[in-house]
Amino acid sequence: MAGRLGTAYSEGRLAKDEYDARLDRALSARTYDDLDQLVTDLPAARPPAVTGATAPTPAARTNGLAIASLACGIAQFAFGPLATIPAIVLGHMARSQIRRTGEQGAGLALAGLILGWAAVILAIVVIVIGLALAAGTSGGGMMH
């Protein structure tokens, strides 16, 4: 009982003189009923304060567009250029959303963008080489 009174005093729910008077009555109490009367009218204890250090923080979500961008970037290897443009568009959209919302997935979006743009650059290089070869063979045939 002295512990409950001490807690109430330390939390500011009892003044010092009230604490002293109740503690004296607790020490001279003869029955449990005498003890119960000492704490039944105490103000309710305040719930413990939640601080940032003790409160669990929710895990940040991974942006869905970032996942889709990476999936499209990888899908290029199976489906060819059909997934290239979605990989690039979704990657840019995901990075914009991630900056705004603080979600996870910036690396996934960047990987999708790199794969998409690499496929575009590779396609341009292949086309340029193909045109150069075609021009070289057709130009060489006319000279003979």
Coordinates of C-alpha atoms in Angstrom, one line a residue:
M1 CA 0.0 0.0 0.0
A2 CA 2.9 2.3 0.8
G3 CA 4.2 1.7 -2.7
R4 CA 0.9 2.7 -4.3
L5 CA 0.8 5.9 -2.2
G6 CA 4.4 6.6 -3.1
T7 CA 3.7 6.2 -6.8
A8 CA 0.6 8.5 -6.6
Y9 CA 2.8 11.1 -4.8
S10 CA 5.6 10.8 -7.3
E11 CA 3.2 11.2 -10.2
G12 CA 1.7 14.3 -8.7
R13 CA -1.7 12.8 -7.8
L14 CA -1.1 13.5 -4.1
A15 CA 0.2 16.6 -2.3
K16 CA 3.0 16.0 0.2
D17 CA 0.8 16.6 3.3
E18 CA -1.9 14.3 1.9
Y19 CA 0.7 11.6 1.2
D20 CA 2.1 11.9 4.7
A21 CA -1.4 11.6 6.3
R22 CA -2.4 8.6 4.2
L23 CA 0.9 6.9 4.9
D24 CA 0.4 7.3 8.6
R25 CA -3.1 5.9 8.3
A26 CA -1.7 3.0 6.2
L27 CA 0.9 2.1 8.8
S28 CA -1.8 2.1 11.6
A29 CA -4.5 0.3 9.6
R30 CA -5.8 -2.9 11.2
T31 CA -7.9 -4.4 8.3
Y32 CA -7.6 -4.6 4.5
D33 CA -10.8 -2.4 4.3
D34 CA -8.9 0.3 6.2
L35 CA -6.1 0.1 3.5
D36 CA -8.5 0.0 0.6
Q37 CA -10.1 3.3 1.8
L38 CA -6.7 5.0 1.5
V39 CA -6.5 4.5 -2.3
T40 CA -10.0 4.2 -3.6
D41 CA -10.4 8.0 -4.0
L42 CA -7.0 8.6 -5.6
P43 CA -7.1 10.2 -9.1
A44 CA -6.5 7.7 -11.9
A45 CA -2.9 7.2 -13.0
R46 CA -2.0 8.8 -16.3
P47 CA -1.1 6.3 -19.1
P48 CA 2.6 6.2 -19.8
A49 CA 3.8 8.7 -22.3
V50 CA 4.8 7.2 -25.6
T51 CA 8.1 8.6 -26.9
G52 CA 9.6 8.2 -30.3
A53 CA 12.3 6.0 -29.0
T54 CA 9.9 3.4 -27.5
A55 CA 7.1 3.5 -30.0
P56 CA 7.4 1.0 -32.9
T57 CA 7.8 2.7 -36.2
P58 CA 5.9 1.2 -39.1
A59 CA 8.0 -0.2 -41.9
A60 CA 8.0 2.0 -44.9
R61 CA 6.2 0.5 -47.9
T62 CA 8.0 -0.3 -51.1
N63 CA 6.6 1.6 -54.0
G64 CA 4.6 -0.6 -56.4
L65 CA 5.6 1.4 -59.5
A66 CA 9.2 0.8 -58.6
I67 CA 8.6 -3.0 -58.4
A68 CA 6.7 -2.8 -61.7
S69 CA 9.5 -0.8 -63.4
L70 CA 12.1 -3.4 -62.4
A71 CA 9.8 -6.3 -63.5
C72 CA 9.4 -4.7 -66.9
G73 CA 13.1 -4.0 -67.2
I74 CA 13.8 -7.7 -66.5
A75 CA 10.8 -8.8 -68.8
Q76 CA 12.6 -7.3 -71.8
F77 CA 14.9 -10.3 -71.8
A78 CA 11.9 -12.6 -72.3
F79 CA 9.5 -10.4 -74.3
G80 CA 11.8 -8.1 -76.2
P81 CA 11.1 -4.4 -76.6
L82 CA 7.4 -4.6 -75.5
A83 CA 8.4 -4.0 -71.9
T84 CA 11.0 -1.3 -72.6
I85 CA 8.8 1.8 -72.6
P86 CA 6.8 0.7 -69.5
A87 CA 10.0 0.1 -67.6
I88 CA 11.1 3.7 -68.4
V89 CA 7.8 5.3 -67.7
L90 CA 7.1 3.4 -64.5
G91 CA 10.6 4.1 -63.3
H92 CA 10.2 7.8 -63.7
M93 CA 6.8 7.8 -62.1
A94 CA 8.1 5.7 -59.2
R95 CA 11.0 8.0 -58.5
S96 CA 8.7 11.0 -58.4
Q97 CA 6.3 9.3 -56.0
I98 CA 9.2 8.1 -53.8
R99 CA 10.6 11.6 -53.5
R100 CA 7.1 12.9 -52.5
T101 CA 6.0 10.1 -50.1
G102 CA 9.2 8.8 -48.7
E103 CA 8.4 5.2 -49.7
Q104 CA 11.1 2.6 -50.2
G105 CA 12.1 1.3 -53.7
A106 CA 14.3 4.0 -55.2
G107 CA 16.9 1.4 -56.1
L108 CA 14.3 -0.8 -57.8
A109 CA 13.0 2.2 -59.9
L110 CA 16.6 3.1 -60.8
A111 CA 17.4 -0.4 -61.9
G112 CA 14.2 -0.5 -64.0
L113 CA 15.2 2.8 -65.6
I114 CA 18.7 1.6 -66.3
L115 CA 17.5 -1.6 -67.9
G116 CA 14.9 0.3 -70.0
W117 CA 17.3 3.0 -71.2
A118 CA 20.1 0.4 -71.9
A119 CA 17.7 -1.5 -74.2
V120 CA 16.8 1.8 -76.0
I121 CA 20.5 2.6 -76.5
L122 CA 21.3 -0.9 -77.6
A123 CA 18.5 -0.8 -80.1
I124 CA 19.8 2.5 -81.5
V125 CA 23.3 1.2 -81.8
V126 CA 22.0 -2.0 -83.6
I127 CA 19.9 0.2 -86.0
V128 CA 22.9 2.5 -86.7
I129 CA 25.2 -0.5 -87.4
G130 CA 22.6 -2.1 -89.5
L131 CA 22.1 1.0 -91.6
A132 CA 25.9 1.5 -91.9
L133 CA 26.3 -2.1 -93.1
A134 CA 23.3 -1.8 -95.5
A135 CA 24.8 1.4 -96.9
G136 CA 28.2 -0.2 -97.3
T137 CA 26.9 -3.2 -99.1
S138 CA 24.6 -1.3 -101.4
G139 CA 27.1 1.4 -102.1
G140 CA 29.8 -1.1 -102.8
G141 CA 27.6 -3.0 -105.3
M142 CA 27.0 0.1 -107.4
M143 CA 30.7 0.9 -107.9
H144 CA 31.5 -2.4 -109.8

